[in-house]
Amino acid sequence: MIVVQKFGGTSLKGSERLREVAKWVVKNKNEGNRMIVIVSAPGGMTDSLINEAKEVNTNPKGRELDMLLSVGEQISAALLAMGIKELGEKAVSFNASQLQLKTDGEHNNAKILNISPEKILENLNNDYIVIVTGFQGVDNEGNITTLGRGGSDTSAVAIGAAVNANKVEIYTDVDGVYTSDPRIIKNAKKIKNISFDEMIEMADKGSKVLHCRSVELASKYEIPIHLRSAFTWEEGTWIKKEKTMENSVVRGISNINNLANLKVNFKNMDELVERLEENHINVKSLQQLENSKFSILIEKEEALRFYKVLKKDGYSLEINDNLGMISVIGLGIGSNNIPIKLTKILNLNDISIDSITSNQTSVSYVISQNKLNNANAIFHRELFE
Ligand code: ADP
Ligand code: ASP
Ligand code: MG
């Protein structure tokens, strides 16, 4: 059986943790499995590299940022290989360049195009435990790219698909997917099974427990993901194709922090799109208010940057940079009375709503950033407790 195991940053931070992970991987190998291990950078390293970059450049991005950030994963890969060798097993680490893990050229947010599995399979056949740096790839010119924050989950699923793995296990610092972030909601409940569609929506709406594209890929290739703890090693949550067995409609709550809304006049949509593209702005949602007035929801840091550019160019605009989004997720939620119930709950609790959007699998409210945790707690009490 080919098993892919991915370990996140907290699970690999420090030599004690690295030794624990090495032991676990070797144990799994000794049970008769062929092991591929995908690693993230040690916990906190990617953030601190970004902060270092900001000390020398106001807006670090592109190729050089990828050169810098890819270092973290390489440290984990080499150290884990050494830890495994110490236990008497054969191990070899590879970075994306050595494996020719091909992505497009969109630095800082690249998409995987192709993984040739030969080198990995050859090493597995020679009895090696193969360790691969997550989060990184190479473009057609050989430049190092990265897949966006949290992207090593996606590396794991993509490699799992390329080698036709029997299992993809994602190990992290919580023991499963919960009804809401268990660090914020103490009464959050562990979910045993969740469908791909629901998990995609949870991730897309801000649950950072899994990188959204990893679940999209798992869904495309029908590879179940087992998300579990690298601390207790207990059974976690299965993300898989089937509709969930539990029969409640609502599955979970997700949040996106630090959003901003810009209201600005453009001649037309084309002008707006052009300005967004040239400034590399990712839009969360967009509404045309009147003829030439647009309301754009963007991550706060990007919004402030965009605001400055537009102000300098003489546009008249308003900004509200104290917003967040809370979403409730569940299959079919958009077509029952839950959105109405949730709207009433926010009104009753004096939480004013900036905007509402919904689809088949979620309903989302943009509200004040400082009310986000409160809304989360209230929704959780109403829906799950
Ligand atoms: P890793 O470094 O292992 O990839 P992450 O920090 O990316 O770990 O993801 C794990 C974190 O996701 C948890 O520590 C938890 O705070 C957060 N999280 C957010 N939403 C949820 C949720 N619904 N269920 C479980 N964890 C969640
Ligand atoms: N190290 C990268 C990050 O912190 C990738 C990952 O953890 O998945 O975003
Ligand atoms: Mg992660």
Short mmCIF file of C-alpha atoms and ligand atoms in Angstrom, two decimals:
data_model
loop_
_atom_site.label_atom_id
_atom_site.label_comp_id
_atom_site.label_asym_id
_atom_site.label_seq_id
_atom_site.Cartn_x
_atom_site.Cartn_y
_atom_site.Cartn_z
CA MET A 1 0.00 0.00 0.00
CA ILE A 2 1.29 3.50 -0.84
CA VAL A 3 0.60 5.95 1.99
CA VAL A 4 1.05 9.72 1.74
CA GLN A 5 1.39 11.51 5.06
CA LYS A 6 1.61 15.29 5.27
CA PHE A 7 2.85 17.06 8.39
CA GLY A 8 2.08 20.72 9.12
CA GLY A 9 4.30 23.31 10.73
CA THR A 10 3.41 22.85 14.41
CA SER A 11 3.78 19.09 14.03
CA LEU A 12 7.41 19.58 12.92
CA LYS A 13 8.56 22.45 15.09
CA GLY A 14 11.62 21.50 17.10
CA SER A 15 13.72 18.36 17.37
CA GLU A 16 11.41 16.64 19.84
CA ARG A 17 8.52 16.83 17.34
CA LEU A 18 10.72 15.82 14.41
CA ARG A 19 11.77 12.71 16.33
CA GLU A 20 8.13 11.86 17.12
CA VAL A 21 7.14 12.23 13.48
CA ALA A 22 10.13 10.16 12.35
CA LYS A 23 9.08 7.37 14.73
CA TRP A 24 5.50 7.44 13.46
CA VAL A 25 6.55 7.28 9.82
CA VAL A 26 8.92 4.38 10.49
CA LYS A 27 6.19 2.56 12.43
CA ASN A 28 3.87 2.90 9.44
CA LYS A 29 6.60 1.67 7.11
CA ASN A 30 7.19 -1.34 9.32
CA GLU A 31 3.51 -2.21 9.05
CA GLY A 32 4.20 -2.95 5.38
CA ASN A 33 3.47 0.42 3.75
CA ARG A 34 5.46 2.36 1.18
CA MET A 35 5.76 5.84 2.67
CA ILE A 36 5.77 9.28 1.04
CA VAL A 37 5.96 12.17 3.50
CA ILE A 38 5.14 15.78 2.57
CA VAL A 39 6.39 18.45 4.93
CA SER A 40 5.62 22.10 5.70
CA ALA A 41 8.13 24.57 7.04
CA PRO A 42 8.68 24.40 10.82
CA GLY A 43 5.83 26.27 12.59
CA GLY A 44 6.12 30.06 12.36
CA MET A 45 9.01 30.03 9.89
CA THR A 46 7.04 31.13 6.81
CA ASP A 47 5.59 34.06 8.78
CA SER A 48 8.95 35.13 10.09
CA LEU A 49 10.51 34.93 6.60
CA ILE A 50 7.73 37.19 5.31
CA ASN A 51 8.39 39.63 8.15
CA GLU A 52 12.07 39.66 7.35
CA ALA A 53 11.26 40.38 3.71
CA LYS A 54 9.06 43.29 4.82
CA GLU A 55 12.00 44.83 6.59
CA VAL A 56 13.76 45.35 3.29
CA ASN A 57 10.79 45.77 0.93
CA THR A 58 7.36 47.33 1.55
CA ASN A 59 5.49 44.80 -0.60
CA PRO A 60 7.55 41.62 -1.03
CA LYS A 61 6.13 39.45 -3.79
CA GLY A 62 6.82 37.43 -6.90
CA ARG A 63 9.86 35.37 -7.73
CA GLU A 64 12.13 36.51 -4.94
CA LEU A 65 9.50 35.94 -2.26
CA ASP A 66 9.15 32.36 -3.53
CA MET A 67 12.92 31.89 -3.44
CA LEU A 68 12.81 32.93 0.18
CA LEU A 69 9.71 31.06 1.37
CA SER A 70 10.62 27.75 -0.23
CA VAL A 71 13.56 27.50 2.17
CA GLY A 72 11.40 26.57 5.17
CA GLU A 73 10.05 23.35 3.65
CA GLN A 74 13.54 22.31 2.61
CA ILE A 75 14.74 22.60 6.22
CA SER A 76 11.94 20.31 7.45
CA ALA A 77 12.52 17.78 4.66
CA ALA A 78 16.24 17.42 5.30
CA LEU A 79 15.86 17.25 9.09
CA LEU A 80 13.11 14.64 8.91
CA ALA A 81 15.18 12.50 6.55
CA MET A 82 18.06 12.67 9.05
CA GLY A 83 15.72 11.77 11.92
CA ILE A 84 14.44 8.73 10.03
CA LYS A 85 17.95 7.57 9.13
CA GLU A 86 18.83 7.79 12.80
CA LEU A 87 16.17 5.11 13.37
CA GLY A 88 17.92 2.83 10.90
CA GLU A 89 15.58 3.30 7.93
CA LYS A 90 16.47 4.48 4.45
CA ALA A 91 15.17 8.00 3.72
CA VAL A 92 15.71 10.57 1.00
CA SER A 93 14.40 14.13 0.73
CA PHE A 94 13.54 15.98 -2.48
CA ASN A 95 12.58 19.53 -3.27
CA ALA A 96 10.21 20.50 -6.09
CA SER A 97 13.02 21.29 -8.45
CA GLN A 98 14.61 17.87 -8.03
CA LEU A 99 11.25 16.21 -8.70
CA GLN A 100 10.28 18.58 -11.50
CA LEU A 101 7.00 19.25 -9.76
CA LYS A 102 5.63 21.56 -12.44
CA THR A 103 3.39 24.54 -11.77
CA ASP A 104 2.26 27.53 -13.77
CA GLY A 105 4.28 30.72 -13.34
CA GLU A 106 1.95 32.57 -10.97
CA HIS A 107 4.41 33.30 -8.19
CA ASN A 108 3.04 33.13 -4.63
CA ASN A 109 -0.14 31.40 -5.81
CA ALA A 110 0.93 28.84 -8.41
CA LYS A 111 -1.21 25.93 -9.58
CA ILE A 112 0.24 22.44 -9.99
CA LEU A 113 0.27 21.34 -13.64
CA ASN A 114 2.11 18.05 -13.64
CA ILE A 115 3.97 15.68 -11.36
CA SER A 116 5.97 12.85 -12.87
CA PRO A 117 5.97 10.13 -10.26
CA GLU A 118 8.92 8.08 -11.60
CA LYS A 119 11.59 9.32 -9.23
CA ILE A 120 9.36 8.91 -6.19
CA LEU A 121 8.28 5.41 -7.26
CA GLU A 122 11.82 4.35 -8.04
CA ASN A 123 12.93 5.33 -4.53
CA LEU A 124 9.93 3.62 -2.94
CA ASN A 125 10.84 0.46 -4.86
CA ASN A 126 14.36 0.71 -3.46
CA ASP A 127 12.84 0.70 0.02
CA TYR A 128 13.35 4.40 0.76
CA ILE A 129 10.96 6.57 2.73
CA VAL A 130 10.54 9.51 0.35
CA ILE A 131 10.23 12.98 1.85
CA VAL A 132 9.02 15.85 -0.32
CA THR A 133 8.90 19.58 0.36
CA GLY A 134 5.29 20.79 0.32
CA PHE A 135 4.11 24.23 -0.82
CA GLN A 136 6.63 24.61 -3.66
CA GLY A 137 6.90 23.88 -7.37
CA VAL A 138 8.88 24.93 -10.43
CA ASP A 139 7.58 26.72 -13.49
CA ASN A 140 8.55 25.98 -17.08
CA GLU A 141 11.64 28.19 -16.83
CA GLY A 142 12.81 26.42 -13.69
CA ASN A 143 11.86 29.27 -11.32
CA ILE A 144 10.74 28.21 -7.87
CA THR A 145 7.07 28.93 -7.23
CA THR A 146 4.87 28.54 -4.15
CA LEU A 147 1.25 27.46 -4.00
CA GLY A 148 -0.22 30.07 -1.64
CA ARG A 149 -0.33 30.00 2.16
CA GLY A 150 -1.26 26.59 3.52
CA GLY A 151 -0.40 25.03 0.15
CA SER A 152 1.42 21.93 1.35
CA ASP A 153 -1.93 20.21 1.85
CA THR A 154 -2.37 20.62 -1.91
CA SER A 155 1.11 19.22 -2.59
CA ALA A 156 0.17 16.13 -0.56
CA VAL A 157 -3.06 15.44 -2.43
CA ALA A 158 -1.46 16.15 -5.82
CA ILE A 159 1.40 13.75 -5.11
CA GLY A 160 -1.10 11.22 -3.77
CA ALA A 161 -2.99 11.44 -7.06
CA ALA A 162 0.19 11.22 -9.15
CA VAL A 163 1.37 7.98 -7.49
CA ASN A 164 -2.13 6.57 -7.12
CA ALA A 165 -1.75 6.39 -3.34
CA ASN A 166 -4.07 4.21 -1.29
CA LYS A 167 -4.27 6.76 1.52
CA VAL A 168 -3.65 10.49 2.03
CA GLU A 169 -3.34 11.46 5.67
CA ILE A 170 -2.94 15.08 6.73
CA TYR A 171 -1.50 15.44 10.20
CA THR A 172 -1.93 18.70 12.07
CA ASP A 173 -2.26 20.23 15.53
CA VAL A 174 -5.99 19.47 15.95
CA ASP A 175 -7.53 16.02 15.93
CA GLY A 176 -10.07 16.69 13.19
CA VAL A 177 -12.32 19.16 11.45
CA TYR A 178 -14.63 20.79 13.99
CA THR A 179 -17.96 22.59 13.67
CA SER A 180 -15.97 25.82 14.08
CA ASP A 181 -12.33 26.66 14.84
CA PRO A 182 -11.81 24.86 18.19
CA ARG A 183 -9.30 27.52 19.24
CA ILE A 184 -12.06 30.12 19.14
CA ILE A 185 -15.16 28.08 20.02
CA LYS A 186 -14.46 25.92 23.04
CA ASN A 187 -17.64 23.85 22.55
CA ALA A 188 -16.89 23.10 18.90
CA LYS A 189 -17.66 19.48 18.04
CA LYS A 190 -15.52 17.12 16.05
CA ILE A 191 -17.03 16.06 12.72
CA LYS A 192 -16.44 12.39 11.84
CA ASN A 193 -17.23 12.57 8.13
CA ILE A 194 -17.64 15.53 5.84
CA SER A 195 -18.30 15.59 2.09
CA PHE A 196 -15.81 17.11 -0.33
CA ASP A 197 -18.30 19.84 -1.28
CA GLU A 198 -18.89 20.90 2.29
CA MET A 199 -15.18 20.88 3.12
CA ILE A 200 -14.39 22.91 -0.01
CA GLU A 201 -16.90 25.49 1.15
CA MET A 202 -15.57 25.49 4.75
CA ALA A 203 -12.04 26.08 3.43
CA ASP A 204 -13.09 28.64 0.84
CA LYS A 205 -14.93 30.60 3.51
CA GLY A 206 -11.90 30.76 5.80
CA SER A 207 -11.36 27.49 7.73
CA LYS A 208 -7.62 27.27 7.41
CA VAL A 209 -7.52 23.67 8.62
CA LEU A 210 -7.20 22.56 4.97
CA HIS A 211 -6.02 24.41 1.86
CA CYS A 212 -9.09 24.74 -0.35
CA ARG A 213 -7.40 23.47 -3.52
CA SER A 214 -6.28 20.30 -1.73
CA VAL A 215 -9.91 19.36 -1.21
CA GLU A 216 -10.84 20.33 -4.77
CA LEU A 217 -8.11 18.01 -6.04
CA ALA A 218 -9.14 15.22 -3.67
CA SER A 219 -12.68 15.57 -4.94
CA LYS A 220 -11.56 15.54 -8.59
CA TYR A 221 -9.49 12.36 -8.14
CA GLU A 222 -11.85 10.88 -5.53
CA ILE A 223 -9.12 10.45 -2.95
CA PRO A 224 -10.44 10.47 0.61
CA ILE A 225 -8.43 12.63 3.02
CA HIS A 226 -7.98 11.61 6.62
CA LEU A 227 -7.26 14.75 8.66
CA ARG A 228 -5.82 13.86 12.06
CA SER A 229 -3.55 14.86 14.92
CA ALA A 230 0.24 14.51 14.92
CA PHE A 231 0.08 14.79 18.72
CA THR A 232 -2.49 12.18 19.79
CA TRP A 233 -2.36 10.11 16.55
CA GLU A 234 -6.02 9.26 17.05
CA GLU A 235 -8.65 8.76 14.37
CA GLY A 236 -9.61 12.17 12.95
CA THR A 237 -12.06 13.38 10.31
CA TRP A 238 -12.70 11.73 6.93
CA ILE A 239 -13.24 14.06 4.01
CA LYS A 240 -14.77 12.00 1.25
CA LYS A 241 -17.21 11.76 -1.61
CA GLU A 242 -20.31 10.50 0.13
CA LYS A 243 -22.85 12.83 1.52
CA THR A 244 -22.30 12.93 5.24
CA MET A 245 -24.08 10.31 7.28
CA GLU A 246 -25.01 12.71 10.04
CA ASN A 247 -28.37 14.11 9.03
CA SER A 248 -28.17 17.73 10.15
CA VAL A 249 -28.12 20.25 7.34
CA VAL A 250 -25.63 22.60 8.95
CA ARG A 251 -22.12 21.26 9.07
CA GLY A 252 -19.91 24.09 10.30
CA ILE A 253 -19.04 27.75 10.66
CA SER A 254 -16.10 29.53 9.00
CA ASN A 255 -14.71 33.03 9.38
CA ILE A 256 -12.59 35.34 7.32
CA ASN A 257 -10.87 38.06 9.34
CA ASN A 258 -9.52 41.42 8.23
CA LEU A 259 -11.54 42.37 5.21
CA ALA A 260 -12.19 45.81 3.81
CA ASN A 261 -14.84 47.25 1.58
CA LEU A 262 -14.02 49.88 -1.01
CA LYS A 263 -16.74 51.96 -2.63
CA VAL A 264 -15.41 53.64 -5.73
CA ASN A 265 -16.55 55.17 -9.01
CA PHE A 266 -15.17 53.74 -12.24
CA LYS A 267 -16.28 54.61 -15.77
CA ASN A 268 -17.28 51.01 -16.34
CA MET A 269 -16.53 47.42 -15.39
CA ASP A 270 -13.63 47.21 -17.86
CA GLU A 271 -11.80 50.05 -16.15
CA LEU A 272 -12.33 48.40 -12.77
CA VAL A 273 -11.05 45.02 -13.96
CA GLU A 274 -8.01 46.66 -15.53
CA ARG A 275 -7.13 48.49 -12.30
CA LEU A 276 -7.61 45.30 -10.26
CA GLU A 277 -5.39 43.31 -12.58
CA GLU A 278 -2.55 45.79 -12.79
CA ASN A 279 -2.46 46.00 -8.98
CA HIS A 280 -2.80 42.22 -8.45
CA ILE A 281 -5.90 42.57 -6.28
CA ASN A 282 -7.91 39.45 -5.42
CA VAL A 283 -11.56 40.29 -5.02
CA LYS A 284 -13.71 38.38 -2.52
CA SER A 285 -16.95 39.84 -3.84
CA LEU A 286 -18.03 42.63 -6.10
CA GLN A 287 -21.29 44.54 -6.44
CA GLN A 288 -22.34 47.30 -8.77
CA LEU A 289 -24.24 49.79 -6.59
CA GLU A 290 -25.31 52.40 -9.11
CA ASN A 291 -24.29 53.10 -12.67
CA SER A 292 -20.63 53.74 -12.06
CA LYS A 293 -20.27 52.98 -8.36
CA PHE A 294 -18.81 49.66 -7.28
CA SER A 295 -18.51 48.02 -3.89
CA ILE A 296 -15.50 45.70 -3.64
CA LEU A 297 -14.67 43.33 -0.79
CA ILE A 298 -10.92 42.66 -0.48
CA GLU A 299 -8.46 41.47 2.16
CA LYS A 300 -7.58 44.45 4.33
CA GLU A 301 -3.87 44.65 3.53
CA GLU A 302 -4.52 44.54 -0.22
CA ALA A 303 -7.41 46.97 0.10
CA LEU A 304 -5.26 49.57 1.86
CA ARG A 305 -2.62 49.24 -0.85
CA PHE A 306 -5.27 49.58 -3.59
CA TYR A 307 -6.86 52.53 -1.77
CA LYS A 308 -3.55 54.43 -1.77
CA VAL A 309 -2.99 53.81 -5.48
CA LEU A 310 -6.51 54.91 -6.43
CA LYS A 311 -6.41 57.95 -4.14
CA LYS A 312 -3.14 59.03 -5.72
CA ASP A 313 -4.71 58.68 -9.16
CA GLY A 314 -7.55 61.00 -8.16
CA TYR A 315 -10.46 58.57 -7.74
CA SER A 316 -13.14 59.46 -5.20
CA LEU A 317 -13.57 56.54 -2.83
CA GLU A 318 -14.62 55.37 0.61
CA ILE A 319 -13.15 52.53 2.64
CA ASN A 320 -14.40 50.49 5.59
CA ASP A 321 -11.42 48.48 6.77
CA ASN A 322 -12.96 46.94 9.85
CA LEU A 323 -14.88 44.03 8.37
CA GLY A 324 -14.95 40.25 8.56
CA MET A 325 -17.13 37.52 7.10
CA ILE A 326 -18.93 34.72 8.92
CA SER A 327 -20.32 31.81 6.93
CA VAL A 328 -22.48 28.84 7.83
CA ILE A 329 -21.90 25.77 5.72
CA GLY A 330 -24.11 22.81 4.87
CA LEU A 331 -25.42 21.06 1.74
CA GLY A 332 -28.65 22.67 0.59
CA ILE A 333 -28.44 25.49 3.12
CA GLY A 334 -29.26 28.16 0.54
CA SER A 335 -32.65 26.60 -0.17
CA ASN A 336 -34.14 26.30 3.30
CA ASN A 337 -35.06 28.75 6.03
CA ILE A 338 -31.69 28.81 7.79
CA PRO A 339 -30.46 32.06 6.19
CA ILE A 340 -33.59 33.84 7.42
CA LYS A 341 -33.16 32.39 10.89
CA LEU A 342 -29.50 33.49 10.99
CA THR A 343 -30.32 37.01 9.76
CA LYS A 344 -32.88 37.34 12.56
CA ILE A 345 -30.33 36.14 15.12
CA LEU A 346 -27.84 38.82 14.03
CA ASN A 347 -30.54 41.50 14.17
CA LEU A 348 -31.65 40.41 17.63
CA ASN A 349 -28.07 40.67 18.85
CA ASP A 350 -27.54 44.14 17.34
CA ILE A 351 -24.94 42.92 14.88
CA SER A 352 -25.41 44.99 11.76
CA ILE A 353 -24.99 43.28 8.40
CA ASP A 354 -22.97 44.94 5.67
CA SER A 355 -23.93 42.37 3.03
CA ILE A 356 -25.27 38.81 2.65
CA THR A 357 -24.41 36.26 -0.01
CA SER A 358 -25.51 32.66 -0.31
CA ASN A 359 -25.24 29.63 -2.55
CA GLN A 360 -26.31 25.98 -2.36
CA THR A 361 -23.72 25.14 0.31
CA SER A 362 -23.25 28.30 2.39
CA VAL A 363 -24.64 31.58 3.57
CA SER A 364 -22.19 34.40 4.39
CA TYR A 365 -22.56 37.67 6.30
CA VAL A 366 -20.09 40.54 6.13
CA ILE A 367 -20.15 42.21 9.52
CA SER A 368 -17.87 44.33 11.67
CA GLN A 369 -14.54 42.60 12.40
CA ASN A 370 -14.95 43.17 16.17
CA LYS A 371 -18.31 41.34 16.15
CA LEU A 372 -16.97 38.26 14.36
CA ASN A 373 -16.14 36.10 17.39
CA ASN A 374 -19.36 37.09 19.07
CA ALA A 375 -21.41 36.14 15.98
CA ASN A 376 -19.49 32.86 15.75
CA ALA A 377 -20.31 31.99 19.37
CA ILE A 378 -23.98 32.93 18.97
CA PHE A 379 -24.40 30.96 15.73
CA HIS A 380 -22.60 27.98 17.24
CA ARG A 381 -24.88 27.98 20.29
CA GLU A 382 -27.99 28.18 18.10
CA LEU A 383 -26.94 25.57 15.58
CA PHE A 384 -24.81 23.01 17.41
CA GLU A 385 -25.19 23.19 21.18
P1 ADP B 1 -0.83 22.96 9.71
O1 ADP B 1 0.35 23.82 10.01
O2 ADP B 1 -0.76 21.61 10.31
O3 ADP B 1 -1.18 22.93 8.25
P2 ADP B 1 -2.94 24.89 10.16
O4 ADP B 1 -2.64 25.94 11.17
O5 ADP B 1 -2.84 25.25 8.73
O6 ADP B 1 -2.05 23.63 10.49
O7 ADP B 1 -4.40 24.29 10.41
C1 ADP B 1 -4.76 23.82 11.68
C2 ADP B 1 -5.53 24.89 12.42
O8 ADP B 1 -6.76 25.14 11.75
C3 ADP B 1 -5.96 24.52 13.81
O9 ADP B 1 -4.96 24.81 14.74
C4 ADP B 1 -7.23 25.31 14.04
O10 ADP B 1 -7.04 26.43 14.88
C5 ADP B 1 -7.58 25.84 12.64
N1 ADP B 1 -8.99 25.64 12.27
C6 ADP B 1 -9.78 26.57 11.68
N2 ADP B 1 -11.01 26.11 11.49
C7 ADP B 1 -11.03 24.83 11.95
C8 ADP B 1 -12.02 23.82 12.01
N3 ADP B 1 -13.26 24.02 11.55
N4 ADP B 1 -11.68 22.62 12.54
C9 ADP B 1 -10.43 22.38 12.99
N5 ADP B 1 -9.46 23.32 12.96
C10 ADP B 1 -9.73 24.53 12.45
N1 ASP B 2 4.70 26.82 5.10
C1 ASP B 2 3.62 27.30 4.26
C2 ASP B 2 2.73 28.25 5.04
O1 ASP B 2 2.98 28.51 6.21
C3 ASP B 2 2.83 26.19 3.64
C4 ASP B 2 2.01 25.34 4.57
O2 ASP B 2 2.16 25.41 5.79
O3 ASP B 2 1.19 24.56 4.07
O4 ASP B 2 1.80 28.77 4.48
MG MG B 3 -2.16 24.29 7.01
#
